């Protein structure tokens, strides 16, 4: 194992107990790495200099999510739904709890999970109560940088929507089959909880992702699969036994 990896691993253990409380700053991470350097040098016989300390600090920066600011919202104050997403409704339900547990087991930092919870709840409150009678139509746009977690965000929003009572959720995943399949694979893991290819093949549901976690069994149907040609189409519509009621 090279010196940088050994140093990063040692510092990570030292940071671990403190990482659950808040996001670590760059200065805190570097201080722990620098303090770990003499121990690593002594136990491995490797030379640890400023270059190795800086490299190990950069490695740990991504792991502990050094900087993740709050979401920013722009809205027309005269055009918003009546207040509905408050109190108990705003708390994570079974769907979102399961998703957040999966992200935590995937290594997401606690601060990143809190930011995701807050940002998805802010979007959800602008969509409106699915149980409100009468017609209504609200539209918005969520924007993020490349590799900033947009798919993770709308997967979280979909799980929130299921908790809130939405039963028909449509994802427009792009023009190309490859991109659509990538999105389907993520949603199989993060929302559906089963391998959709297995559904079109043997008819069974092989649990994956959130479906592997302990807890209540959450049933959901999908009219698409992660096969390359598994998109929704007229033939699927004709043959689907689709009657959304108690489950999405």
PDB file of C-alpha atoms in Angstrom:
ATOM      1  CA  UNK A   1       0.000   0.000   0.000  1.00  0.00           C
ATOM      2  CA  UNK A   2       1.446   3.383  -0.963  1.00  0.00           C
ATOM      3  CA  UNK A   3       2.103   6.105   1.590  1.00  0.00           C
ATOM      4  CA  UNK A   4      -0.809   8.325   0.548  1.00  0.00           C
ATOM      5  CA  UNK A   5      -3.368   5.509   0.800  1.00  0.00           C
ATOM      6  CA  UNK A   6      -1.998   4.372   4.161  1.00  0.00           C
ATOM      7  CA  UNK A   7      -2.086   7.931   5.468  1.00  0.00           C
ATOM      8  CA  UNK A   8      -5.623   8.548   4.194  1.00  0.00           C
ATOM      9  CA  UNK A   9      -6.882   5.315   5.762  1.00  0.00           C
ATOM     10  CA  UNK A  10      -5.318   6.122   9.137  1.00  0.00           C
ATOM     11  CA  UNK A  11      -6.737   9.639   9.139  1.00  0.00           C
ATOM     12  CA  UNK A  12     -10.138   8.333   8.085  1.00  0.00           C
ATOM     13  CA  UNK A  13     -10.311   6.124  11.160  1.00  0.00           C
ATOM     14  CA  UNK A  14      -9.437   9.130  13.315  1.00  0.00           C
ATOM     15  CA  UNK A  15     -12.100  11.259  11.628  1.00  0.00           C
ATOM     16  CA  UNK A  16     -14.753   8.557  11.749  1.00  0.00           C
ATOM     17  CA  UNK A  17     -16.250   9.128  15.222  1.00  0.00           C
ATOM     18  CA  UNK A  18     -16.553  12.855  14.539  1.00  0.00           C
ATOM     19  CA  UNK A  19     -17.935  12.621  11.015  1.00  0.00           C
ATOM     20  CA  UNK A  20     -21.461  11.776  12.117  1.00  0.00           C
ATOM     21  CA  UNK A  21     -22.025  15.149  13.766  1.00  0.00           C
ATOM     22  CA  UNK A  22     -21.242  17.539  10.941  1.00  0.00           C
ATOM     23  CA  UNK A  23     -19.348  18.015   7.717  1.00  0.00           C
ATOM     24  CA  UNK A  24     -15.598  18.313   8.214  1.00  0.00           C
ATOM     25  CA  UNK A  25     -13.824  21.452   7.048  1.00  0.00           C
ATOM     26  CA  UNK A  26     -10.713  21.285   4.881  1.00  0.00           C
ATOM     27  CA  UNK A  27      -8.621  22.621   7.758  1.00  0.00           C
ATOM     28  CA  UNK A  28      -9.900  19.938  10.151  1.00  0.00           C
ATOM     29  CA  UNK A  29      -9.200  17.161   7.695  1.00  0.00           C
ATOM     30  CA  UNK A  30      -5.712  18.431   6.964  1.00  0.00           C
ATOM     31  CA  UNK A  31      -4.942  18.751  10.692  1.00  0.00           C
ATOM     32  CA  UNK A  32      -5.932  15.113  11.323  1.00  0.00           C
ATOM     33  CA  UNK A  33      -3.936  13.946   8.298  1.00  0.00           C
ATOM     34  CA  UNK A  34      -0.860  15.881   9.450  1.00  0.00           C
ATOM     35  CA  UNK A  35      -1.205  14.472  12.971  1.00  0.00           C
ATOM     36  CA  UNK A  36      -1.430  10.940  11.543  1.00  0.00           C
ATOM     37  CA  UNK A  37       1.674  11.342   9.384  1.00  0.00           C
ATOM     38  CA  UNK A  38       4.326  10.571  12.099  1.00  0.00           C
ATOM     39  CA  UNK A  39       2.476   7.379  13.122  1.00  0.00           C
ATOM     40  CA  UNK A  40       2.230   6.153   9.537  1.00  0.00           C
ATOM     41  CA  UNK A  41       5.887   6.971   8.894  1.00  0.00           C
ATOM     42  CA  UNK A  42       6.918   5.108  12.059  1.00  0.00           C
ATOM     43  CA  UNK A  43       4.832   1.988  11.444  1.00  0.00           C
ATOM     44  CA  UNK A  44       5.480   1.666   7.701  1.00  0.00           C
ATOM     45  CA  UNK A  45       8.970   3.073   7.341  1.00  0.00           C
ATOM     46  CA  UNK A  46       7.761   5.266   4.481  1.00  0.00           C
ATOM     47  CA  UNK A  47       8.669   8.907   4.097  1.00  0.00           C
ATOM     48  CA  UNK A  48       5.688  11.216   4.636  1.00  0.00           C
ATOM     49  CA  UNK A  49       6.137  14.789   3.416  1.00  0.00           C
ATOM     50  CA  UNK A  50       3.922  17.733   2.538  1.00  0.00           C
ATOM     51  CA  UNK A  51       3.073  16.247  -0.860  1.00  0.00           C
ATOM     52  CA  UNK A  52       1.705  13.049   0.727  1.00  0.00           C
ATOM     53  CA  UNK A  53      -0.233  15.042   3.340  1.00  0.00           C
ATOM     54  CA  UNK A  54      -1.864  17.208   0.664  1.00  0.00           C
ATOM     55  CA  UNK A  55      -2.709  14.196  -1.503  1.00  0.00           C
ATOM     56  CA  UNK A  56      -4.301  12.312   1.411  1.00  0.00           C
ATOM     57  CA  UNK A  57      -6.258  15.431   2.387  1.00  0.00           C
ATOM     58  CA  UNK A  58      -7.694  15.701  -1.131  1.00  0.00           C
ATOM     59  CA  UNK A  59      -8.680  12.024  -1.039  1.00  0.00           C
ATOM     60  CA  UNK A  60     -10.596  12.541   2.193  1.00  0.00           C
ATOM     61  CA  UNK A  61     -12.184  15.785   1.052  1.00  0.00           C
ATOM     62  CA  UNK A  62     -14.679  14.012  -1.201  1.00  0.00           C
ATOM     63  CA  UNK A  63     -15.388  11.296   1.368  1.00  0.00           C
ATOM     64  CA  UNK A  64     -16.445  13.692   4.109  1.00  0.00           C
ATOM     65  CA  UNK A  65     -18.290  16.141   1.810  1.00  0.00           C
ATOM     66  CA  UNK A  66     -16.349  19.223   2.765  1.00  0.00           C
ATOM     67  CA  UNK A  67     -18.726  21.695   1.130  1.00  0.00           C
ATOM     68  CA  UNK A  68     -22.392  21.242   0.349  1.00  0.00           C
ATOM     69  CA  UNK A  69     -24.472  24.370   0.492  1.00  0.00           C
ATOM     70  CA  UNK A  70     -28.232  24.652   0.914  1.00  0.00           C
ATOM     71  CA  UNK A  71     -30.542  24.626  -2.084  1.00  0.00           C
ATOM     72  CA  UNK A  72     -31.680  27.955  -3.520  1.00  0.00           C
ATOM     73  CA  UNK A  73     -35.314  28.491  -4.483  1.00  0.00           C
ATOM     74  CA  UNK A  74     -36.801  31.092  -6.818  1.00  0.00           C
ATOM     75  CA  UNK A  75     -40.564  31.310  -6.966  1.00  0.00           C
ATOM     76  CA  UNK A  76     -43.482  33.549  -7.764  1.00  0.00           C
ATOM     77  CA  UNK A  77     -44.969  34.283  -4.373  1.00  0.00           C
ATOM     78  CA  UNK A  78     -48.452  34.664  -5.840  1.00  0.00           C
ATOM     79  CA  UNK A  79     -48.435  31.244  -7.491  1.00  0.00           C
ATOM     80  CA  UNK A  80     -47.870  28.533  -4.906  1.00  0.00           C
ATOM     81  CA  UNK A  81     -50.068  25.689  -3.644  1.00  0.00           C
ATOM     82  CA  UNK A  82     -51.967  26.147  -0.376  1.00  0.00           C
ATOM     83  CA  UNK A  83     -49.829  25.037   2.604  1.00  0.00           C
ATOM     84  CA  UNK A  84     -50.108  21.279   2.995  1.00  0.00           C
ATOM     85  CA  UNK A  85     -46.678  19.676   3.444  1.00  0.00           C
ATOM     86  CA  UNK A  86     -46.282  20.428   7.164  1.00  0.00           C
ATOM     87  CA  UNK A  87     -45.881  18.657  10.508  1.00  0.00           C
ATOM     88  CA  UNK A  88     -46.099  14.846  10.208  1.00  0.00           C
ATOM     89  CA  UNK A  89     -46.487  14.928   6.435  1.00  0.00           C
ATOM     90  CA  UNK A  90     -43.033  16.500   6.155  1.00  0.00           C
ATOM     91  CA  UNK A  91     -41.319  13.793   8.191  1.00  0.00           C
ATOM     92  CA  UNK A  92     -39.740  10.985   6.145  1.00  0.00           C
ATOM     93  CA  UNK A  93     -42.208   8.140   5.661  1.00  0.00           C
ATOM     94  CA  UNK A  94     -41.458   4.489   4.950  1.00  0.00           C
ATOM     95  CA  UNK A  95     -40.406   5.091   1.347  1.00  0.00           C
ATOM     96  CA  UNK A  96     -37.979   7.928   2.076  1.00  0.00           C
ATOM     97  CA  UNK A  97     -36.621   6.277   5.244  1.00  0.00           C
ATOM     98  CA  UNK A  98     -35.724   3.202   3.227  1.00  0.00           C
ATOM     99  CA  UNK A  99     -33.983   5.281   0.561  1.00  0.00           C
ATOM    100  CA  UNK A 100     -32.015   7.323   3.100  1.00  0.00           C
ATOM    101  CA  UNK A 101     -30.921   4.124   4.832  1.00  0.00           C
ATOM    102  CA  UNK A 102     -29.592   2.797   1.530  1.00  0.00           C
ATOM    103  CA  UNK A 103     -27.660   6.024   0.892  1.00  0.00           C
ATOM    104  CA  UNK A 104     -26.182   5.864   4.400  1.00  0.00           C
ATOM    105  CA  UNK A 105     -25.056   2.281   3.815  1.00  0.00           C
ATOM    106  CA  UNK A 106     -23.603   3.409   0.474  1.00  0.00           C
ATOM    107  CA  UNK A 107     -21.334   5.798   2.379  1.00  0.00           C
ATOM    108  CA  UNK A 108     -23.179   9.111   2.184  1.00  0.00           C
ATOM    109  CA  UNK A 109     -22.086  11.540   4.888  1.00  0.00           C
ATOM    110  CA  UNK A 110     -24.771  12.487   7.457  1.00  0.00           C
ATOM    111  CA  UNK A 111     -24.648  16.137   6.414  1.00  0.00           C
ATOM    112  CA  UNK A 112     -25.294  15.199   2.771  1.00  0.00           C
ATOM    113  CA  UNK A 113     -28.341  13.166   3.832  1.00  0.00           C
ATOM    114  CA  UNK A 114     -29.708  16.143   5.776  1.00  0.00           C
ATOM    115  CA  UNK A 115     -29.259  18.416   2.756  1.00  0.00           C
ATOM    116  CA  UNK A 116     -31.081  15.879   0.565  1.00  0.00           C
ATOM    117  CA  UNK A 117     -33.955  15.643   3.044  1.00  0.00           C
ATOM    118  CA  UNK A 118     -34.305  19.429   3.175  1.00  0.00           C
ATOM    119  CA  UNK A 119     -34.067  20.055  -0.568  1.00  0.00           C
ATOM    120  CA  UNK A 120     -36.561  17.328  -1.507  1.00  0.00           C
ATOM    121  CA  UNK A 121     -39.066  18.556   1.081  1.00  0.00           C
ATOM    122  CA  UNK A 122     -38.810  22.091  -0.326  1.00  0.00           C
ATOM    123  CA  UNK A 123     -39.655  20.794  -3.805  1.00  0.00           C
ATOM    124  CA  UNK A 124     -42.414  18.544  -2.492  1.00  0.00           C
ATOM    125  CA  UNK A 125     -44.293  21.359  -0.778  1.00  0.00           C
ATOM    126  CA  UNK A 126     -44.540  23.190  -4.129  1.00  0.00           C
ATOM    127  CA  UNK A 127     -46.075  20.218  -5.966  1.00  0.00           C
ATOM    128  CA  UNK A 128     -49.342  20.142  -3.940  1.00  0.00           C
ATOM    129  CA  UNK A 129     -51.346  17.608  -1.977  1.00  0.00           C
ATOM    130  CA  UNK A 130     -52.307  14.635  -4.190  1.00  0.00           C
ATOM    131  CA  UNK A 131     -55.513  14.273  -2.177  1.00  0.00           C
ATOM    132  CA  UNK A 132     -56.719  17.841  -2.800  1.00  0.00           C
ATOM    133  CA  UNK A 133     -59.932  17.712  -4.844  1.00  0.00           C
ATOM    134  CA  UNK A 134     -60.349  19.558  -8.108  1.00  0.00           C
ATOM    135  CA  UNK A 135     -57.894  20.257 -10.943  1.00  0.00           C
ATOM    136  CA  UNK A 136     -54.541  21.914 -10.338  1.00  0.00           C
ATOM    137  CA  UNK A 137     -51.290  22.301 -12.228  1.00  0.00           C
ATOM    138  CA  UNK A 138     -47.946  23.328 -10.744  1.00  0.00           C
ATOM    139  CA  UNK A 139     -44.663  23.299 -12.655  1.00  0.00           C
ATOM    140  CA  UNK A 140     -41.047  23.878 -11.746  1.00  0.00           C
ATOM    141  CA  UNK A 141     -37.472  23.130 -12.711  1.00  0.00           C
ATOM    142  CA  UNK A 142     -34.673  21.674 -10.583  1.00  0.00           C
ATOM    143  CA  UNK A 143     -31.171  22.500 -11.838  1.00  0.00           C
ATOM    144  CA  UNK A 144     -27.809  21.098 -10.730  1.00  0.00           C
ATOM    145  CA  UNK A 145     -24.224  20.895 -11.923  1.00  0.00           C
ATOM    146  CA  UNK A 146     -22.820  17.811 -13.659  1.00  0.00           C
ATOM    147  CA  UNK A 147     -22.328  14.983 -11.119  1.00  0.00           C
ATOM    148  CA  UNK A 148     -23.976  17.080  -8.393  1.00  0.00           C
ATOM    149  CA  UNK A 149     -26.510  14.440  -7.349  1.00  0.00           C
ATOM    150  CA  UNK A 150     -29.506  15.308  -9.535  1.00  0.00           C
ATOM    151  CA  UNK A 151     -30.554  11.670  -9.980  1.00  0.00           C
ATOM    152  CA  UNK A 152     -30.188  11.037  -6.252  1.00  0.00           C
ATOM    153  CA  UNK A 153     -32.309  14.138  -5.639  1.00  0.00           C
ATOM    154  CA  UNK A 154     -35.222  13.185  -7.877  1.00  0.00           C
ATOM    155  CA  UNK A 155     -35.084   9.610  -6.604  1.00  0.00           C
ATOM    156  CA  UNK A 156     -35.541  11.138  -3.161  1.00  0.00           C
ATOM    157  CA  UNK A 157     -38.386  13.280  -4.448  1.00  0.00           C
ATOM    158  CA  UNK A 158     -40.081  10.217  -5.966  1.00  0.00           C
ATOM    159  CA  UNK A 159     -39.842   8.417  -2.627  1.00  0.00           C
ATOM    160  CA  UNK A 160     -41.310  11.471  -0.889  1.00  0.00           C
ATOM    161  CA  UNK A 161     -44.122  11.561  -3.442  1.00  0.00           C
ATOM    162  CA  UNK A 162     -44.962   7.919  -2.727  1.00  0.00           C
ATOM    163  CA  UNK A 163     -45.068   8.700   1.002  1.00  0.00           C
ATOM    164  CA  UNK A 164     -47.349  11.659   0.326  1.00  0.00           C
ATOM    165  CA  UNK A 165     -49.840   9.560  -1.622  1.00  0.00           C
ATOM    166  CA  UNK A 166     -48.893  10.056  -5.261  1.00  0.00           C
ATOM    167  CA  UNK A 167     -49.687   6.929  -7.253  1.00  0.00           C
ATOM    168  CA  UNK A 168     -48.734   7.717 -10.864  1.00  0.00           C
ATOM    169  CA  UNK A 169     -45.134   8.896 -11.292  1.00  0.00           C
ATOM    170  CA  UNK A 170     -43.718   9.440 -14.780  1.00  0.00           C
ATOM    171  CA  UNK A 171     -39.992   9.853 -15.420  1.00  0.00           C
ATOM    172  CA  UNK A 172     -38.876  11.363 -18.737  1.00  0.00           C
ATOM    173  CA  UNK A 173     -35.325  10.054 -18.942  1.00  0.00           C
ATOM    174  CA  UNK A 174     -34.012  11.439 -22.226  1.00  0.00           C
ATOM    175  CA  UNK A 175     -34.077  10.686 -25.936  1.00  0.00           C
ATOM    176  CA  UNK A 176     -31.661   7.747 -26.037  1.00  0.00           C
ATOM    177  CA  UNK A 177     -32.239   4.175 -24.871  1.00  0.00           C
ATOM    178  CA  UNK A 178     -28.860   3.980 -23.146  1.00  0.00           C
ATOM    179  CA  UNK A 179     -29.599   7.016 -20.961  1.00  0.00           C
ATOM    180  CA  UNK A 180     -33.127   5.794 -20.236  1.00  0.00           C
ATOM    181  CA  UNK A 181     -31.737   2.427 -19.175  1.00  0.00           C
ATOM    182  CA  UNK A 182     -29.203   4.078 -16.865  1.00  0.00           C
ATOM    183  CA  UNK A 183     -32.007   5.966 -15.162  1.00  0.00           C
ATOM    184  CA  UNK A 184     -34.119   2.817 -14.873  1.00  0.00           C
ATOM    185  CA  UNK A 185     -31.218   0.959 -13.253  1.00  0.00           C
ATOM    186  CA  UNK A 186     -30.893   3.707 -10.653  1.00  0.00           C
ATOM    187  CA  UNK A 187     -34.612   3.748  -9.908  1.00  0.00           C
ATOM    188  CA  UNK A 188     -34.681  -0.057  -9.662  1.00  0.00           C
ATOM    189  CA  UNK A 189     -32.103   0.330  -6.891  1.00  0.00           C
ATOM    190  CA  UNK A 190     -33.373   3.521  -5.224  1.00  0.00           C
ATOM    191  CA  UNK A 191     -37.169   3.299  -5.458  1.00  0.00           C
ATOM    192  CA  UNK A 192     -38.621   0.096  -6.912  1.00  0.00           C
ATOM    193  CA  UNK A 193     -36.377  -2.275  -4.969  1.00  0.00           C
ATOM    194  CA  UNK A 194     -36.455  -5.065  -7.544  1.00  0.00           C
ATOM    195  CA  UNK A 195     -34.745  -6.001 -10.805  1.00  0.00           C
ATOM    196  CA  UNK A 196     -37.180  -5.026 -13.563  1.00  0.00           C
ATOM    197  CA  UNK A 197     -35.466  -7.313 -16.089  1.00  0.00           C
ATOM    198  CA  UNK A 198     -36.520 -10.265 -13.951  1.00  0.00           C
ATOM    199  CA  UNK A 199     -40.129  -9.116 -14.146  1.00  0.00           C
ATOM    200  CA  UNK A 200     -40.142  -9.249 -17.939  1.00  0.00           C
ATOM    201  CA  UNK A 201     -38.342 -12.595 -17.934  1.00  0.00           C
ATOM    202  CA  UNK A 202     -39.327 -15.130 -15.291  1.00  0.00           C
ATOM    203  CA  UNK A 203     -42.145 -13.068 -13.857  1.00  0.00           C
ATOM    204  CA  UNK A 204     -40.547 -12.945 -10.411  1.00  0.00           C
ATOM    205  CA  UNK A 205     -39.173  -9.994  -8.510  1.00  0.00           C
ATOM    206  CA  UNK A 206     -35.530 -10.310  -7.459  1.00  0.00           C
ATOM    207  CA  UNK A 207     -34.939  -7.821  -4.631  1.00  0.00           C
ATOM    208  CA  UNK A 208     -32.111  -5.318  -5.158  1.00  0.00           C
ATOM    209  CA  UNK A 209     -31.116  -1.977  -3.635  1.00  0.00           C
ATOM    210  CA  UNK A 210     -33.731  -0.676  -1.218  1.00  0.00           C
ATOM    211  CA  UNK A 211     -35.596  -3.952  -1.594  1.00  0.00           C
ATOM    212  CA  UNK A 212     -32.798  -5.746   0.273  1.00  0.00           C
ATOM    213  CA  UNK A 213     -33.185  -3.675   3.434  1.00  0.00           C
ATOM    214  CA  UNK A 214     -35.098  -4.874   6.487  1.00  0.00           C
ATOM    215  CA  UNK A 215     -38.385  -3.179   7.223  1.00  0.00           C
ATOM    216  CA  UNK A 216     -41.932  -3.053   5.869  1.00  0.00           C
ATOM    217  CA  UNK A 217     -42.550  -4.538   2.432  1.00  0.00           C
ATOM    218  CA  UNK A 218     -43.325  -1.633   0.096  1.00  0.00           C
ATOM    219  CA  UNK A 219     -45.123  -2.688  -3.066  1.00  0.00           C
ATOM    220  CA  UNK A 220     -44.751  -0.712  -6.288  1.00  0.00           C
ATOM    221  CA  UNK A 221     -45.419  -1.467  -9.956  1.00  0.00           C
ATOM    222  CA  UNK A 222     -43.326  -0.482 -12.962  1.00  0.00           C
ATOM    223  CA  UNK A 223     -44.442  -0.316 -16.586  1.00  0.00           C
ATOM    224  CA  UNK A 224     -40.835  -0.075 -17.782  1.00  0.00           C
ATOM    225  CA  UNK A 225     -37.765  -2.295 -17.384  1.00  0.00           C
ATOM    226  CA  UNK A 226     -34.002  -1.875 -17.436  1.00  0.00           C
ATOM    227  CA  UNK A 227     -33.707  -3.740 -20.721  1.00  0.00           C
ATOM    228  CA  UNK A 228     -32.399  -1.556 -23.539  1.00  0.00           C
ATOM    229  CA  UNK A 229     -35.836  -1.640 -25.193  1.00  0.00           C
ATOM    230  CA  UNK A 230     -37.760  -1.609 -21.920  1.00  0.00           C
ATOM    231  CA  UNK A 231     -39.377   1.810 -22.351  1.00  0.00           C
ATOM    232  CA  UNK A 232     -43.113   2.479 -22.130  1.00  0.00           C
ATOM    233  CA  UNK A 233     -44.955   2.152 -25.449  1.00  0.00           C
ATOM    234  CA  UNK A 234     -48.359   1.423 -26.961  1.00  0.00           C
ATOM    235  CA  UNK A 235     -47.950  -2.336 -26.685  1.00  0.00           C
ATOM    236  CA  UNK A 236     -47.089  -2.059 -22.988  1.00  0.00           C
ATOM    237  CA  UNK A 237     -50.096   0.199 -22.481  1.00  0.00           C
ATOM    238  CA  UNK A 238     -52.454  -2.281 -24.150  1.00  0.00           C
ATOM    239  CA  UNK A 239     -51.240  -5.262 -22.122  1.00  0.00           C
ATOM    240  CA  UNK A 240     -50.654  -3.610 -18.761  1.00  0.00           C
ATOM    241  CA  UNK A 241     -52.963  -4.446 -15.906  1.00  0.00           C
ATOM    242  CA  UNK A 242     -52.638  -0.922 -14.576  1.00  0.00           C
ATOM    243  CA  UNK A 243     -54.934   0.269 -11.816  1.00  0.00           C
ATOM    244  CA  UNK A 244     -53.053   2.491  -9.365  1.00  0.00           C
ATOM    245  CA  UNK A 245     -54.787   2.373  -6.040  1.00  0.00           C
ATOM    246  CA  UNK A 246     -52.999   1.716  -2.801  1.00  0.00           C
ATOM    247  CA  UNK A 247     -49.546   1.469  -4.334  1.00  0.00           C
ATOM    248  CA  UNK A 248     -47.546   3.592  -6.776  1.00  0.00           C
TER     249      UNK A 248
END
